[in-house]
Amino acid sequence: MPQTLFYLTLLFISVSSYASEAFITDISRDREIPVSISLPTNNVKCSKQNKCPVFFINAGYGMSHNRYTFASDEFNKQGYLVIAVAHELKTDPTLNVHPPYMTTRMENWHRGVVTLKFLVNELAAKYAEYDFSKLTLFGHSNGGDISALYAAMYPDEVSVVITLDHRRMLLPRNKNIRVLTLRASDYPADADVLLSDKELDEFPVTQIRIEKSRHNGMYDGGPNWLVKRMSKEIAKFMN
Protein backbone atom coordinates (compact mmCIF):
# COMPACT_ATOMS: atom_id res chain seq x y z
CA MET A 1 0.00 0.00 0.00
CA PRO A 2 1.33 3.48 -0.83
CA GLN A 3 2.22 5.59 2.16
CA THR A 4 -0.48 8.15 2.90
CA LEU A 5 0.57 11.72 3.52
CA PHE A 6 -1.70 13.85 5.68
CA TYR A 7 -1.25 17.56 5.11
CA LEU A 8 -3.49 20.07 6.82
CA THR A 9 -3.36 23.84 6.49
CA LEU A 10 -5.83 26.10 8.28
CA LEU A 11 -6.93 29.45 6.94
CA PHE A 12 -9.87 31.39 8.35
CA ILE A 13 -12.56 31.98 5.78
CA SER A 14 -15.43 34.44 5.61
CA VAL A 15 -18.35 32.02 5.54
CA SER A 16 -18.25 31.52 9.30
CA SER A 17 -16.35 32.92 12.21
CA TYR A 18 -15.57 29.42 13.47
CA ALA A 19 -14.90 27.53 10.20
CA SER A 20 -11.48 26.93 8.75
CA GLU A 21 -10.41 25.95 5.27
CA ALA A 22 -8.16 22.93 4.97
CA PHE A 23 -6.37 20.99 2.23
CA ILE A 24 -5.82 17.31 2.90
CA THR A 25 -3.58 15.44 0.47
CA ASP A 26 -4.16 11.82 -0.42
CA ILE A 27 -0.76 11.01 -1.89
CA SER A 28 -1.91 7.55 -3.03
CA ARG A 29 -4.21 9.28 -5.54
CA ASP A 30 -2.17 12.46 -5.95
CA ARG A 31 -5.28 14.31 -4.83
CA GLU A 32 -5.45 17.49 -2.73
CA ILE A 33 -8.90 17.66 -1.18
CA PRO A 34 -10.32 21.04 -0.10
CA VAL A 35 -12.47 20.85 3.02
CA SER A 36 -14.02 23.29 5.45
CA ILE A 37 -13.99 22.19 9.09
CA SER A 38 -16.05 23.76 11.87
CA LEU A 39 -16.29 22.82 15.53
CA PRO A 40 -19.38 22.65 17.75
CA THR A 41 -20.69 26.00 18.96
CA ASN A 42 -22.87 24.83 21.85
CA ASN A 43 -20.06 24.62 24.44
CA VAL A 44 -20.34 20.84 24.50
CA LYS A 45 -17.37 19.05 26.08
CA CYS A 46 -16.11 16.46 23.61
CA SER A 47 -13.56 13.88 24.75
CA LYS A 48 -12.22 10.45 23.88
CA GLN A 49 -14.52 9.05 26.56
CA ASN A 50 -17.53 11.13 25.46
CA LYS A 51 -17.18 11.56 21.72
CA CYS A 52 -19.24 14.09 19.79
CA PRO A 53 -20.88 13.26 16.43
CA VAL A 54 -19.58 14.02 12.92
CA PHE A 55 -21.44 15.58 9.97
CA PHE A 56 -20.16 15.52 6.36
CA ILE A 57 -21.46 17.94 3.73
CA ASN A 58 -21.28 16.83 0.08
CA ALA A 59 -22.06 19.69 -2.30
CA GLY A 60 -24.04 19.54 -5.50
CA TYR A 61 -22.07 19.26 -8.72
CA GLY A 62 -20.52 22.62 -9.61
CA MET A 63 -21.48 24.08 -6.22
CA SER A 64 -19.08 25.33 -3.56
CA HIS A 65 -18.86 23.13 -0.48
CA ASN A 66 -19.07 26.33 1.59
CA ARG A 67 -22.58 27.27 0.40
CA TYR A 68 -24.55 25.09 2.82
CA THR A 69 -23.98 27.02 6.03
CA PHE A 70 -27.68 26.81 6.92
CA ALA A 71 -26.98 23.11 7.50
CA SER A 72 -23.49 23.38 8.99
CA ASP A 73 -24.64 26.06 11.46
CA GLU A 74 -27.53 23.88 12.64
CA PHE A 75 -25.31 20.87 13.20
CA ASN A 76 -22.58 22.89 14.90
CA LYS A 77 -25.25 24.12 17.31
CA GLN A 78 -26.23 20.50 17.98
CA GLY A 79 -22.66 19.59 18.93
CA TYR A 80 -21.36 18.15 15.67
CA LEU A 81 -17.97 18.45 14.05
CA VAL A 82 -18.85 19.56 10.51
CA ILE A 83 -16.67 18.73 7.50
CA ALA A 84 -17.71 20.16 4.13
CA VAL A 85 -15.97 18.46 1.21
CA ALA A 86 -15.13 19.76 -2.28
CA HIS A 87 -15.40 16.60 -4.36
CA GLU A 88 -14.87 18.02 -7.83
CA LEU A 89 -11.38 19.10 -8.87
CA LYS A 90 -10.42 20.76 -12.16
CA THR A 91 -8.54 17.63 -13.20
CA ASP A 92 -11.57 15.35 -12.79
CA PRO A 93 -13.67 14.17 -15.75
CA THR A 94 -16.90 16.10 -16.21
CA LEU A 95 -20.08 14.56 -14.87
CA ASN A 96 -21.62 12.21 -17.43
CA VAL A 97 -24.93 13.53 -18.75
CA HIS A 98 -26.08 10.30 -20.44
CA PRO A 99 -28.30 7.65 -18.84
CA PRO A 100 -28.39 5.10 -17.35
CA TYR A 101 -26.94 7.22 -14.55
CA MET A 102 -26.50 4.32 -12.14
CA THR A 103 -23.85 3.14 -14.59
CA THR A 104 -22.51 6.30 -16.23
CA ARG A 105 -22.11 8.31 -13.00
CA MET A 106 -20.85 5.52 -10.79
CA GLU A 107 -17.21 6.52 -11.44
CA ASN A 108 -17.94 10.00 -10.07
CA TRP A 109 -19.86 8.72 -7.05
CA HIS A 110 -17.31 6.04 -6.26
CA ARG A 111 -14.50 8.62 -6.36
CA GLY A 112 -16.52 10.65 -3.86
CA VAL A 113 -16.95 7.63 -1.60
CA VAL A 114 -13.20 6.93 -1.74
CA THR A 115 -12.56 10.56 -0.77
CA LEU A 116 -14.96 10.36 2.16
CA LYS A 117 -13.47 7.09 3.38
CA PHE A 118 -9.97 8.59 3.18
CA LEU A 119 -11.08 11.66 5.15
CA VAL A 120 -12.77 9.50 7.78
CA ASN A 121 -9.58 7.53 8.33
CA GLU A 122 -7.32 10.58 8.40
CA LEU A 123 -9.47 12.90 10.49
CA ALA A 124 -10.45 10.25 13.03
CA ALA A 125 -6.85 10.27 14.21
CA LYS A 126 -6.59 14.06 14.32
CA TYR A 127 -10.00 14.62 15.96
CA ALA A 128 -9.97 11.72 18.42
CA GLU A 129 -12.71 13.31 20.53
CA TYR A 130 -15.24 12.86 17.71
CA ASP A 131 -17.06 9.70 16.65
CA PHE A 132 -16.25 8.81 13.04
CA SER A 133 -17.85 5.36 13.38
CA LYS A 134 -21.48 6.59 13.05
CA LEU A 135 -21.57 9.40 10.51
CA THR A 136 -24.29 11.79 9.48
CA LEU A 137 -24.02 12.37 5.73
CA PHE A 138 -25.60 15.37 3.98
CA GLY A 139 -25.67 15.93 0.24
CA HIS A 140 -27.31 18.12 -2.37
CA SER A 141 -28.02 16.68 -5.83
CA ASN A 142 -24.91 14.74 -6.93
CA GLY A 143 -23.57 15.09 -3.38
CA GLY A 144 -26.68 13.30 -2.20
CA ASP A 145 -25.96 10.49 -4.66
CA ILE A 146 -22.45 10.20 -3.17
CA SER A 147 -23.91 10.14 0.34
CA ALA A 148 -26.41 7.42 -0.56
CA LEU A 149 -23.71 5.30 -2.18
CA TYR A 150 -21.44 5.63 0.87
CA ALA A 151 -24.32 4.45 3.07
CA ALA A 152 -24.84 1.47 0.75
CA MET A 153 -21.16 0.54 0.83
CA TYR A 154 -20.51 1.21 4.52
CA PRO A 155 -23.89 0.84 6.25
CA ASP A 156 -22.39 0.08 9.66
CA GLU A 157 -20.54 3.43 9.64
CA VAL A 158 -23.58 5.63 8.91
CA SER A 159 -26.42 6.56 11.25
CA VAL A 160 -28.17 9.34 9.28
CA VAL A 161 -28.42 10.41 5.63
CA ILE A 162 -29.93 13.77 4.61
CA THR A 163 -30.30 14.65 0.94
CA LEU A 164 -31.52 17.70 -0.90
CA ASP A 165 -33.22 16.56 -4.11
CA HIS A 166 -30.65 13.95 -5.16
CA ARG A 167 -32.21 12.10 -8.08
CA ARG A 168 -30.10 9.14 -9.22
CA MET A 169 -28.76 6.86 -6.46
CA LEU A 170 -31.22 4.76 -4.47
CA LEU A 171 -31.88 5.87 -0.90
CA PRO A 172 -30.88 3.42 1.85
CA ARG A 173 -33.43 0.79 2.78
CA ASN A 174 -31.87 0.02 6.15
CA LYS A 175 -33.63 -0.03 9.51
CA ASN A 176 -30.47 1.22 11.23
CA ILE A 177 -30.05 4.34 9.04
CA ARG A 178 -32.43 7.27 9.48
CA VAL A 179 -33.04 9.19 6.26
CA LEU A 180 -34.48 12.60 5.42
CA THR A 181 -34.80 13.68 1.81
CA LEU A 182 -36.18 17.10 0.87
CA ARG A 183 -37.57 17.09 -2.62
CA ALA A 184 -37.79 20.04 -5.01
CA SER A 185 -40.82 20.35 -7.26
CA ASP A 186 -39.25 20.92 -10.69
CA TYR A 187 -37.62 17.54 -11.49
CA PRO A 188 -38.62 13.95 -10.66
CA ALA A 189 -36.24 11.39 -9.20
CA ASP A 190 -35.30 8.32 -11.21
CA ALA A 191 -37.21 5.09 -10.71
CA ASP A 192 -36.77 3.43 -7.30
CA VAL A 193 -34.61 6.26 -5.88
CA LEU A 194 -37.38 7.16 -3.43
CA LEU A 195 -39.29 4.74 -1.24
CA SER A 196 -42.78 3.47 -1.96
CA ASP A 197 -45.55 3.95 0.59
CA LYS A 198 -45.10 0.34 1.67
CA GLU A 199 -41.35 0.84 2.14
CA LEU A 200 -41.93 4.03 4.10
CA ASP A 201 -43.92 1.98 6.61
CA GLU A 202 -40.95 -0.38 7.01
CA PHE A 203 -37.89 1.90 7.05
CA PRO A 204 -37.02 5.08 9.04
CA VAL A 205 -37.19 7.36 6.00
CA THR A 206 -38.87 10.77 5.74
CA GLN A 207 -39.59 12.15 2.26
CA ILE A 208 -40.81 15.76 2.06
CA ARG A 209 -41.73 17.52 -1.18
CA ILE A 210 -41.41 21.31 -0.90
CA GLU A 211 -43.89 22.98 -3.22
CA LYS A 212 -42.58 25.72 -5.54
CA SER A 213 -38.98 24.88 -4.67
CA ARG A 214 -36.34 24.38 -7.36
CA HIS A 215 -33.50 21.89 -7.49
CA ASN A 216 -30.84 24.55 -8.08
CA GLY A 217 -32.10 26.76 -5.25
CA MET A 218 -31.42 24.32 -2.42
CA TYR A 219 -28.33 26.05 -0.99
CA ASP A 220 -27.43 29.27 0.86
CA GLY A 221 -28.05 31.34 -2.27
CA GLY A 222 -31.57 30.06 -2.80
CA PRO A 223 -34.74 31.98 -1.91
CA ASN A 224 -34.81 33.01 1.73
CA TRP A 225 -38.11 31.21 2.35
CA LEU A 226 -36.65 27.97 0.98
CA VAL A 227 -33.47 28.20 3.06
CA LYS A 228 -35.59 28.76 6.17
CA ARG A 229 -37.87 25.86 5.28
CA MET A 230 -34.94 23.48 4.76
CA SER A 231 -33.38 24.60 8.04
CA LYS A 232 -36.68 24.02 9.83
CA GLU A 233 -37.18 20.54 8.37
CA ILE A 234 -33.63 19.47 9.19
CA ALA A 235 -33.84 20.76 12.75
CA LYS A 236 -37.20 19.05 13.24
CA PHE A 237 -35.86 15.76 11.88
CA MET A 238 -32.75 15.82 14.05
CA ASN A 239 -34.68 16.77 17.19
PDB file of C-alpha atoms in Angstrom:
ATOM      1  CA  MET A   1       0.000   0.000   0.000  1.00  0.00           C
ATOM      2  CA  PRO A   2       1.334   3.482  -0.834  1.00  0.00           C
ATOM      3  CA  GLN A   3       2.216   5.592   2.158  1.00  0.00           C
ATOM      4  CA  THR A   4      -0.482   8.154   2.904  1.00  0.00           C
ATOM      5  CA  LEU A   5       0.566  11.722   3.518  1.00  0.00           C
ATOM      6  CA  PHE A   6      -1.696  13.850   5.683  1.00  0.00           C
ATOM      7  CA  TYR A   7      -1.246  17.561   5.107  1.00  0.00           C
ATOM      8  CA  LEU A   8      -3.485  20.074   6.824  1.00  0.00           C
ATOM      9  CA  THR A   9      -3.358  23.839   6.487  1.00  0.00           C
ATOM     10  CA  LEU A  10      -5.833  26.098   8.278  1.00  0.00           C
ATOM     11  CA  LEU A  11      -6.928  29.447   6.944  1.00  0.00           C
ATOM     12  CA  PHE A  12      -9.865  31.389   8.350  1.00  0.00           C
ATOM     13  CA  ILE A  13     -12.563  31.982   5.776  1.00  0.00           C
ATOM     14  CA  SER A  14     -15.427  34.444   5.611  1.00  0.00           C
ATOM     15  CA  VAL A  15     -18.348  32.024   5.543  1.00  0.00           C
ATOM     16  CA  SER A  16     -18.247  31.521   9.296  1.00  0.00           C
ATOM     17  CA  SER A  17     -16.346  32.917  12.209  1.00  0.00           C
ATOM     18  CA  TYR A  18     -15.573  29.425  13.467  1.00  0.00           C
ATOM     19  CA  ALA A  19     -14.897  27.534  10.203  1.00  0.00           C
ATOM     20  CA  SER A  20     -11.480  26.932   8.747  1.00  0.00           C
ATOM     21  CA  GLU A  21     -10.413  25.950   5.272  1.00  0.00           C
ATOM     22  CA  ALA A  22      -8.157  22.928   4.973  1.00  0.00           C
ATOM     23  CA  PHE A  23      -6.368  20.988   2.234  1.00  0.00           C
ATOM     24  CA  ILE A  24      -5.819  17.309   2.901  1.00  0.00           C
ATOM     25  CA  THR A  25      -3.576  15.441   0.472  1.00  0.00           C
ATOM     26  CA  ASP A  26      -4.158  11.824  -0.418  1.00  0.00           C
ATOM     27  CA  ILE A  27      -0.763  11.005  -1.887  1.00  0.00           C
ATOM     28  CA  SER A  28      -1.910   7.551  -3.026  1.00  0.00           C
ATOM     29  CA  ARG A  29      -4.215   9.278  -5.539  1.00  0.00           C
ATOM     30  CA  ASP A  30      -2.171  12.464  -5.953  1.00  0.00           C
ATOM     31  CA  ARG A  31      -5.281  14.313  -4.826  1.00  0.00           C
ATOM     32  CA  GLU A  32      -5.446  17.490  -2.732  1.00  0.00           C
ATOM     33  CA  ILE A  33      -8.898  17.665  -1.184  1.00  0.00           C
ATOM     34  CA  PRO A  34     -10.319  21.043  -0.097  1.00  0.00           C
ATOM     35  CA  VAL A  35     -12.474  20.849   3.016  1.00  0.00           C
ATOM     36  CA  SER A  36     -14.019  23.289   5.455  1.00  0.00           C
ATOM     37  CA  ILE A  37     -13.986  22.194   9.094  1.00  0.00           C
ATOM     38  CA  SER A  38     -16.052  23.765  11.865  1.00  0.00           C
ATOM     39  CA  LEU A  39     -16.286  22.825  15.526  1.00  0.00           C
ATOM     40  CA  PRO A  40     -19.376  22.651  17.749  1.00  0.00           C
ATOM     41  CA  THR A  41     -20.685  26.001  18.961  1.00  0.00           C
ATOM     42  CA  ASN A  42     -22.873  24.832  21.854  1.00  0.00           C
ATOM     43  CA  ASN A  43     -20.062  24.616  24.442  1.00  0.00           C
ATOM     44  CA  VAL A  44     -20.343  20.838  24.502  1.00  0.00           C
ATOM     45  CA  LYS A  45     -17.374  19.051  26.082  1.00  0.00           C
ATOM     46  CA  CYS A  46     -16.110  16.457  23.613  1.00  0.00           C
ATOM     47  CA  SER A  47     -13.563  13.882  24.746  1.00  0.00           C
ATOM     48  CA  LYS A  48     -12.221  10.446  23.883  1.00  0.00           C
ATOM     49  CA  GLN A  49     -14.518   9.054  26.559  1.00  0.00           C
ATOM     50  CA  ASN A  50     -17.533  11.125  25.459  1.00  0.00           C
ATOM     51  CA  LYS A  51     -17.180  11.560  21.720  1.00  0.00           C
ATOM     52  CA  CYS A  52     -19.241  14.093  19.785  1.00  0.00           C
ATOM     53  CA  PRO A  53     -20.875  13.260  16.426  1.00  0.00           C
ATOM     54  CA  VAL A  54     -19.577  14.023  12.921  1.00  0.00           C
ATOM     55  CA  PHE A  55     -21.442  15.584   9.970  1.00  0.00           C
ATOM     56  CA  PHE A  56     -20.157  15.515   6.365  1.00  0.00           C
ATOM     57  CA  ILE A  57     -21.461  17.944   3.727  1.00  0.00           C
ATOM     58  CA  ASN A  58     -21.284  16.832   0.083  1.00  0.00           C
ATOM     59  CA  ALA A  59     -22.057  19.685  -2.302  1.00  0.00           C
ATOM     60  CA  GLY A  60     -24.044  19.539  -5.500  1.00  0.00           C
ATOM     61  CA  TYR A  61     -22.070  19.261  -8.725  1.00  0.00           C
ATOM     62  CA  GLY A  62     -20.525  22.622  -9.605  1.00  0.00           C
ATOM     63  CA  MET A  63     -21.479  24.080  -6.221  1.00  0.00           C
ATOM     64  CA  SER A  64     -19.084  25.333  -3.563  1.00  0.00           C
ATOM     65  CA  HIS A  65     -18.855  23.126  -0.485  1.00  0.00           C
ATOM     66  CA  ASN A  66     -19.069  26.328   1.588  1.00  0.00           C
ATOM     67  CA  ARG A  67     -22.575  27.265   0.404  1.00  0.00           C
ATOM     68  CA  TYR A  68     -24.545  25.090   2.819  1.00  0.00           C
ATOM     69  CA  THR A  69     -23.977  27.019   6.030  1.00  0.00           C
ATOM     70  CA  PHE A  70     -27.681  26.811   6.918  1.00  0.00           C
ATOM     71  CA  ALA A  71     -26.981  23.106   7.501  1.00  0.00           C
ATOM     72  CA  SER A  72     -23.494  23.385   8.994  1.00  0.00           C
ATOM     73  CA  ASP A  73     -24.637  26.063  11.460  1.00  0.00           C
ATOM     74  CA  GLU A  74     -27.526  23.884  12.636  1.00  0.00           C
ATOM     75  CA  PHE A  75     -25.305  20.867  13.198  1.00  0.00           C
ATOM     76  CA  ASN A  76     -22.579  22.894  14.896  1.00  0.00           C
ATOM     77  CA  LYS A  77     -25.253  24.123  17.308  1.00  0.00           C
ATOM     78  CA  GLN A  78     -26.228  20.503  17.979  1.00  0.00           C
ATOM     79  CA  GLY A  79     -22.662  19.588  18.933  1.00  0.00           C
ATOM     80  CA  TYR A  80     -21.359  18.152  15.668  1.00  0.00           C
ATOM     81  CA  LEU A  81     -17.972  18.447  14.052  1.00  0.00           C
ATOM     82  CA  VAL A  82     -18.848  19.560  10.514  1.00  0.00           C
ATOM     83  CA  ILE A  83     -16.665  18.726   7.504  1.00  0.00           C
ATOM     84  CA  ALA A  84     -17.709  20.160   4.132  1.00  0.00           C
ATOM     85  CA  VAL A  85     -15.967  18.464   1.206  1.00  0.00           C
ATOM     86  CA  ALA A  86     -15.129  19.764  -2.279  1.00  0.00           C
ATOM     87  CA  HIS A  87     -15.404  16.602  -4.357  1.00  0.00           C
ATOM     88  CA  GLU A  88     -14.872  18.024  -7.834  1.00  0.00           C
ATOM     89  CA  LEU A  89     -11.380  19.100  -8.872  1.00  0.00           C
ATOM     90  CA  LYS A  90     -10.417  20.758 -12.165  1.00  0.00           C
ATOM     91  CA  THR A  91      -8.537  17.629 -13.199  1.00  0.00           C
ATOM     92  CA  ASP A  92     -11.574  15.355 -12.794  1.00  0.00           C
ATOM     93  CA  PRO A  93     -13.673  14.167 -15.749  1.00  0.00           C
ATOM     94  CA  THR A  94     -16.897  16.104 -16.210  1.00  0.00           C
ATOM     95  CA  LEU A  95     -20.076  14.557 -14.870  1.00  0.00           C
ATOM     96  CA  ASN A  96     -21.619  12.213 -17.430  1.00  0.00           C
ATOM     97  CA  VAL A  97     -24.930  13.530 -18.754  1.00  0.00           C
ATOM     98  CA  HIS A  98     -26.082  10.305 -20.445  1.00  0.00           C
ATOM     99  CA  PRO A  99     -28.301   7.649 -18.844  1.00  0.00           C
ATOM    100  CA  PRO A 100     -28.389   5.101 -17.348  1.00  0.00           C
ATOM    101  CA  TYR A 101     -26.938   7.217 -14.549  1.00  0.00           C
ATOM    102  CA  MET A 102     -26.497   4.323 -12.136  1.00  0.00           C
ATOM    103  CA  THR A 103     -23.851   3.145 -14.588  1.00  0.00           C
ATOM    104  CA  THR A 104     -22.507   6.301 -16.228  1.00  0.00           C
ATOM    105  CA  ARG A 105     -22.108   8.312 -13.005  1.00  0.00           C
ATOM    106  CA  MET A 106     -20.848   5.520 -10.785  1.00  0.00           C
ATOM    107  CA  GLU A 107     -17.215   6.518 -11.442  1.00  0.00           C
ATOM    108  CA  ASN A 108     -17.938  10.003 -10.068  1.00  0.00           C
ATOM    109  CA  TRP A 109     -19.863   8.722  -7.054  1.00  0.00           C
ATOM    110  CA  HIS A 110     -17.309   6.044  -6.258  1.00  0.00           C
ATOM    111  CA  ARG A 111     -14.504   8.617  -6.363  1.00  0.00           C
ATOM    112  CA  GLY A 112     -16.521  10.654  -3.859  1.00  0.00           C
ATOM    113  CA  VAL A 113     -16.945   7.627  -1.601  1.00  0.00           C
ATOM    114  CA  VAL A 114     -13.198   6.928  -1.738  1.00  0.00           C
ATOM    115  CA  THR A 115     -12.556  10.564  -0.774  1.00  0.00           C
ATOM    116  CA  LEU A 116     -14.965  10.363   2.162  1.00  0.00           C
ATOM    117  CA  LYS A 117     -13.466   7.093   3.376  1.00  0.00           C
ATOM    118  CA  PHE A 118      -9.974   8.589   3.181  1.00  0.00           C
ATOM    119  CA  LEU A 119     -11.083  11.662   5.149  1.00  0.00           C
ATOM    120  CA  VAL A 120     -12.769   9.502   7.783  1.00  0.00           C
ATOM    121  CA  ASN A 121      -9.580   7.529   8.330  1.00  0.00           C
ATOM    122  CA  GLU A 122      -7.320  10.584   8.399  1.00  0.00           C
ATOM    123  CA  LEU A 123      -9.465  12.900  10.494  1.00  0.00           C
ATOM    124  CA  ALA A 124     -10.455  10.248  13.028  1.00  0.00           C
ATOM    125  CA  ALA A 125      -6.853  10.266  14.214  1.00  0.00           C
ATOM    126  CA  LYS A 126      -6.585  14.063  14.320  1.00  0.00           C
ATOM    127  CA  TYR A 127      -9.996  14.621  15.958  1.00  0.00           C
ATOM    128  CA  ALA A 128      -9.969  11.724  18.416  1.00  0.00           C
ATOM    129  CA  GLU A 129     -12.706  13.309  20.532  1.00  0.00           C
ATOM    130  CA  TYR A 130     -15.244  12.856  17.712  1.00  0.00           C
ATOM    131  CA  ASP A 131     -17.061   9.701  16.651  1.00  0.00           C
ATOM    132  CA  PHE A 132     -16.247   8.805  13.038  1.00  0.00           C
ATOM    133  CA  SER A 133     -17.847   5.365  13.379  1.00  0.00           C
ATOM    134  CA  LYS A 134     -21.476   6.588  13.046  1.00  0.00           C
ATOM    135  CA  LEU A 135     -21.570   9.395  10.511  1.00  0.00           C
ATOM    136  CA  THR A 136     -24.292  11.790   9.481  1.00  0.00           C
ATOM    137  CA  LEU A 137     -24.023  12.374   5.727  1.00  0.00           C
ATOM    138  CA  PHE A 138     -25.602  15.366   3.978  1.00  0.00           C
ATOM    139  CA  GLY A 139     -25.667  15.934   0.244  1.00  0.00           C
ATOM    140  CA  HIS A 140     -27.311  18.123  -2.368  1.00  0.00           C
ATOM    141  CA  SER A 141     -28.024  16.678  -5.827  1.00  0.00           C
ATOM    142  CA  ASN A 142     -24.912  14.740  -6.931  1.00  0.00           C
ATOM    143  CA  GLY A 143     -23.572  15.092  -3.380  1.00  0.00           C
ATOM    144  CA  GLY A 144     -26.683  13.303  -2.204  1.00  0.00           C
ATOM    145  CA  ASP A 145     -25.956  10.492  -4.664  1.00  0.00           C
ATOM    146  CA  ILE A 146     -22.453  10.195  -3.171  1.00  0.00           C
ATOM    147  CA  SER A 147     -23.914  10.144   0.343  1.00  0.00           C
ATOM    148  CA  ALA A 148     -26.414   7.417  -0.561  1.00  0.00           C
ATOM    149  CA  LEU A 149     -23.706   5.297  -2.185  1.00  0.00           C
ATOM    150  CA  TYR A 150     -21.440   5.631   0.869  1.00  0.00           C
ATOM    151  CA  ALA A 151     -24.319   4.451   3.066  1.00  0.00           C
ATOM    152  CA  ALA A 152     -24.844   1.473   0.748  1.00  0.00           C
ATOM    153  CA  MET A 153     -21.156   0.535   0.827  1.00  0.00           C
ATOM    154  CA  TYR A 154     -20.508   1.206   4.524  1.00  0.00           C
ATOM    155  CA  PRO A 155     -23.893   0.842   6.252  1.00  0.00           C
ATOM    156  CA  ASP A 156     -22.388   0.079   9.658  1.00  0.00           C
ATOM    157  CA  GLU A 157     -20.541   3.425   9.643  1.00  0.00           C
ATOM    158  CA  VAL A 158     -23.582   5.631   8.906  1.00  0.00           C
ATOM    159  CA  SER A 159     -26.423   6.557  11.247  1.00  0.00           C
ATOM    160  CA  VAL A 160     -28.168   9.343   9.285  1.00  0.00           C
ATOM    161  CA  VAL A 161     -28.421  10.413   5.632  1.00  0.00           C
ATOM    162  CA  ILE A 162     -29.926  13.770   4.611  1.00  0.00           C
ATOM    163  CA  THR A 163     -30.301  14.648   0.936  1.00  0.00           C
ATOM    164  CA  LEU A 164     -31.524  17.703  -0.898  1.00  0.00           C
ATOM    165  CA  ASP A 165     -33.217  16.561  -4.109  1.00  0.00           C
ATOM    166  CA  HIS A 166     -30.654  13.950  -5.160  1.00  0.00           C
ATOM    167  CA  ARG A 167     -32.207  12.099  -8.078  1.00  0.00           C
ATOM    168  CA  ARG A 168     -30.100   9.136  -9.219  1.00  0.00           C
ATOM    169  CA  MET A 169     -28.761   6.865  -6.456  1.00  0.00           C
ATOM    170  CA  LEU A 170     -31.225   4.762  -4.469  1.00  0.00           C
ATOM    171  CA  LEU A 171     -31.879   5.868  -0.905  1.00  0.00           C
ATOM    172  CA  PRO A 172     -30.881   3.423   1.849  1.00  0.00           C
ATOM    173  CA  ARG A 173     -33.426   0.787   2.781  1.00  0.00           C
ATOM    174  CA  ASN A 174     -31.867   0.020   6.146  1.00  0.00           C
ATOM    175  CA  LYS A 175     -33.632  -0.030   9.508  1.00  0.00           C
ATOM    176  CA  ASN A 176     -30.468   1.223  11.230  1.00  0.00           C
ATOM    177  CA  ILE A 177     -30.054   4.341   9.044  1.00  0.00           C
ATOM    178  CA  ARG A 178     -32.428   7.270   9.483  1.00  0.00           C
ATOM    179  CA  VAL A 179     -33.038   9.192   6.260  1.00  0.00           C
ATOM    180  CA  LEU A 180     -34.476  12.600   5.420  1.00  0.00           C
ATOM    181  CA  THR A 181     -34.797  13.676   1.812  1.00  0.00           C
ATOM    182  CA  LEU A 182     -36.176  17.102   0.871  1.00  0.00           C
ATOM    183  CA  ARG A 183     -37.574  17.094  -2.622  1.00  0.00           C
ATOM    184  CA  ALA A 184     -37.785  20.040  -5.014  1.00  0.00           C
ATOM    185  CA  SER A 185     -40.823  20.353  -7.265  1.00  0.00           C
ATOM    186  CA  ASP A 186     -39.246  20.922 -10.695  1.00  0.00           C
ATOM    187  CA  TYR A 187     -37.616  17.539 -11.492  1.00  0.00           C
ATOM    188  CA  PRO A 188     -38.621  13.948 -10.659  1.00  0.00           C
ATOM    189  CA  ALA A 189     -36.241  11.390  -9.196  1.00  0.00           C
ATOM    190  CA  ASP A 190     -35.300   8.324 -11.212  1.00  0.00           C
ATOM    191  CA  ALA A 191     -37.210   5.091 -10.713  1.00  0.00           C
ATOM    192  CA  ASP A 192     -36.773   3.433  -7.298  1.00  0.00           C
ATOM    193  CA  VAL A 193     -34.614   6.260  -5.880  1.00  0.00           C
ATOM    194  CA  LEU A 194     -37.376   7.156  -3.430  1.00  0.00           C
ATOM    195  CA  LEU A 195     -39.287   4.744  -1.244  1.00  0.00           C
ATOM    196  CA  SER A 196     -42.778   3.472  -1.961  1.00  0.00           C
ATOM    197  CA  ASP A 197     -45.550   3.954   0.587  1.00  0.00           C
ATOM    198  CA  LYS A 198     -45.096   0.336   1.668  1.00  0.00           C
ATOM    199  CA  GLU A 199     -41.347   0.837   2.143  1.00  0.00           C
ATOM    200  CA  LEU A 200     -41.930   4.034   4.105  1.00  0.00           C
ATOM    201  CA  ASP A 201     -43.920   1.978   6.613  1.00  0.00           C
ATOM    202  CA  GLU A 202     -40.951  -0.379   7.013  1.00  0.00           C
ATOM    203  CA  PHE A 203     -37.886   1.899   7.052  1.00  0.00           C
ATOM    204  CA  PRO A 204     -37.021   5.084   9.039  1.00  0.00           C
ATOM    205  CA  VAL A 205     -37.193   7.359   5.999  1.00  0.00           C
ATOM    206  CA  THR A 206     -38.870  10.767   5.741  1.00  0.00           C
ATOM    207  CA  GLN A 207     -39.591  12.154   2.259  1.00  0.00           C
ATOM    208  CA  ILE A 208     -40.807  15.761   2.058  1.00  0.00           C
ATOM    209  CA  ARG A 209     -41.727  17.520  -1.178  1.00  0.00           C
ATOM    210  CA  ILE A 210     -41.414  21.307  -0.903  1.00  0.00           C
ATOM    211  CA  GLU A 211     -43.891  22.979  -3.217  1.00  0.00           C
ATOM    212  CA  LYS A 212     -42.581  25.723  -5.539  1.00  0.00           C
ATOM    213  CA  SER A 213     -38.983  24.885  -4.675  1.00  0.00           C
ATOM    214  CA  ARG A 214     -36.339  24.376  -7.358  1.00  0.00           C
ATOM    215  CA  HIS A 215     -33.497  21.890  -7.486  1.00  0.00           C
ATOM    216  CA  ASN A 216     -30.842  24.554  -8.079  1.00  0.00           C
ATOM    217  CA  GLY A 217     -32.102  26.760  -5.246  1.00  0.00           C
ATOM    218  CA  MET A 218     -31.418  24.324  -2.417  1.00  0.00           C
ATOM    219  CA  TYR A 219     -28.333  26.055  -0.995  1.00  0.00           C
ATOM    220  CA  ASP A 220     -27.427  29.266   0.858  1.00  0.00           C
ATOM    221  CA  GLY A 221     -28.050  31.344  -2.269  1.00  0.00           C
ATOM    222  CA  GLY A 222     -31.571  30.062  -2.800  1.00  0.00           C
ATOM    223  CA  PRO A 223     -34.739  31.976  -1.906  1.00  0.00           C
ATOM    224  CA  ASN A 224     -34.812  33.010   1.729  1.00  0.00           C
ATOM    225  CA  TRP A 225     -38.112  31.206   2.350  1.00  0.00           C
ATOM    226  CA  LEU A 226     -36.651  27.975   0.982  1.00  0.00           C
ATOM    227  CA  VAL A 227     -33.470  28.196   3.058  1.00  0.00           C
ATOM    228  CA  LYS A 228     -35.594  28.764   6.172  1.00  0.00           C
ATOM    229  CA  ARG A 229     -37.874  25.857   5.279  1.00  0.00           C
ATOM    230  CA  MET A 230     -34.937  23.481   4.757  1.00  0.00           C
ATOM    231  CA  SER A 231     -33.381  24.597   8.038  1.00  0.00           C
ATOM    232  CA  LYS A 232     -36.682  24.020   9.827  1.00  0.00           C
ATOM    233  CA  GLU A 233     -37.176  20.538   8.373  1.00  0.00           C
ATOM    234  CA  ILE A 234     -33.629  19.470   9.187  1.00  0.00           C
ATOM    235  CA  ALA A 235     -33.841  20.756  12.754  1.00  0.00           C
ATOM    236  CA  LYS A 236     -37.205  19.045  13.242  1.00  0.00           C
ATOM    237  CA  PHE A 237     -35.864  15.755  11.880  1.00  0.00           C
ATOM    238  CA  MET A 238     -32.749  15.823  14.050  1.00  0.00           C
ATOM    239  CA  ASN A 239     -34.680  16.772  17.191  1.00  0.00           C
TER     240      ASN A 239
END
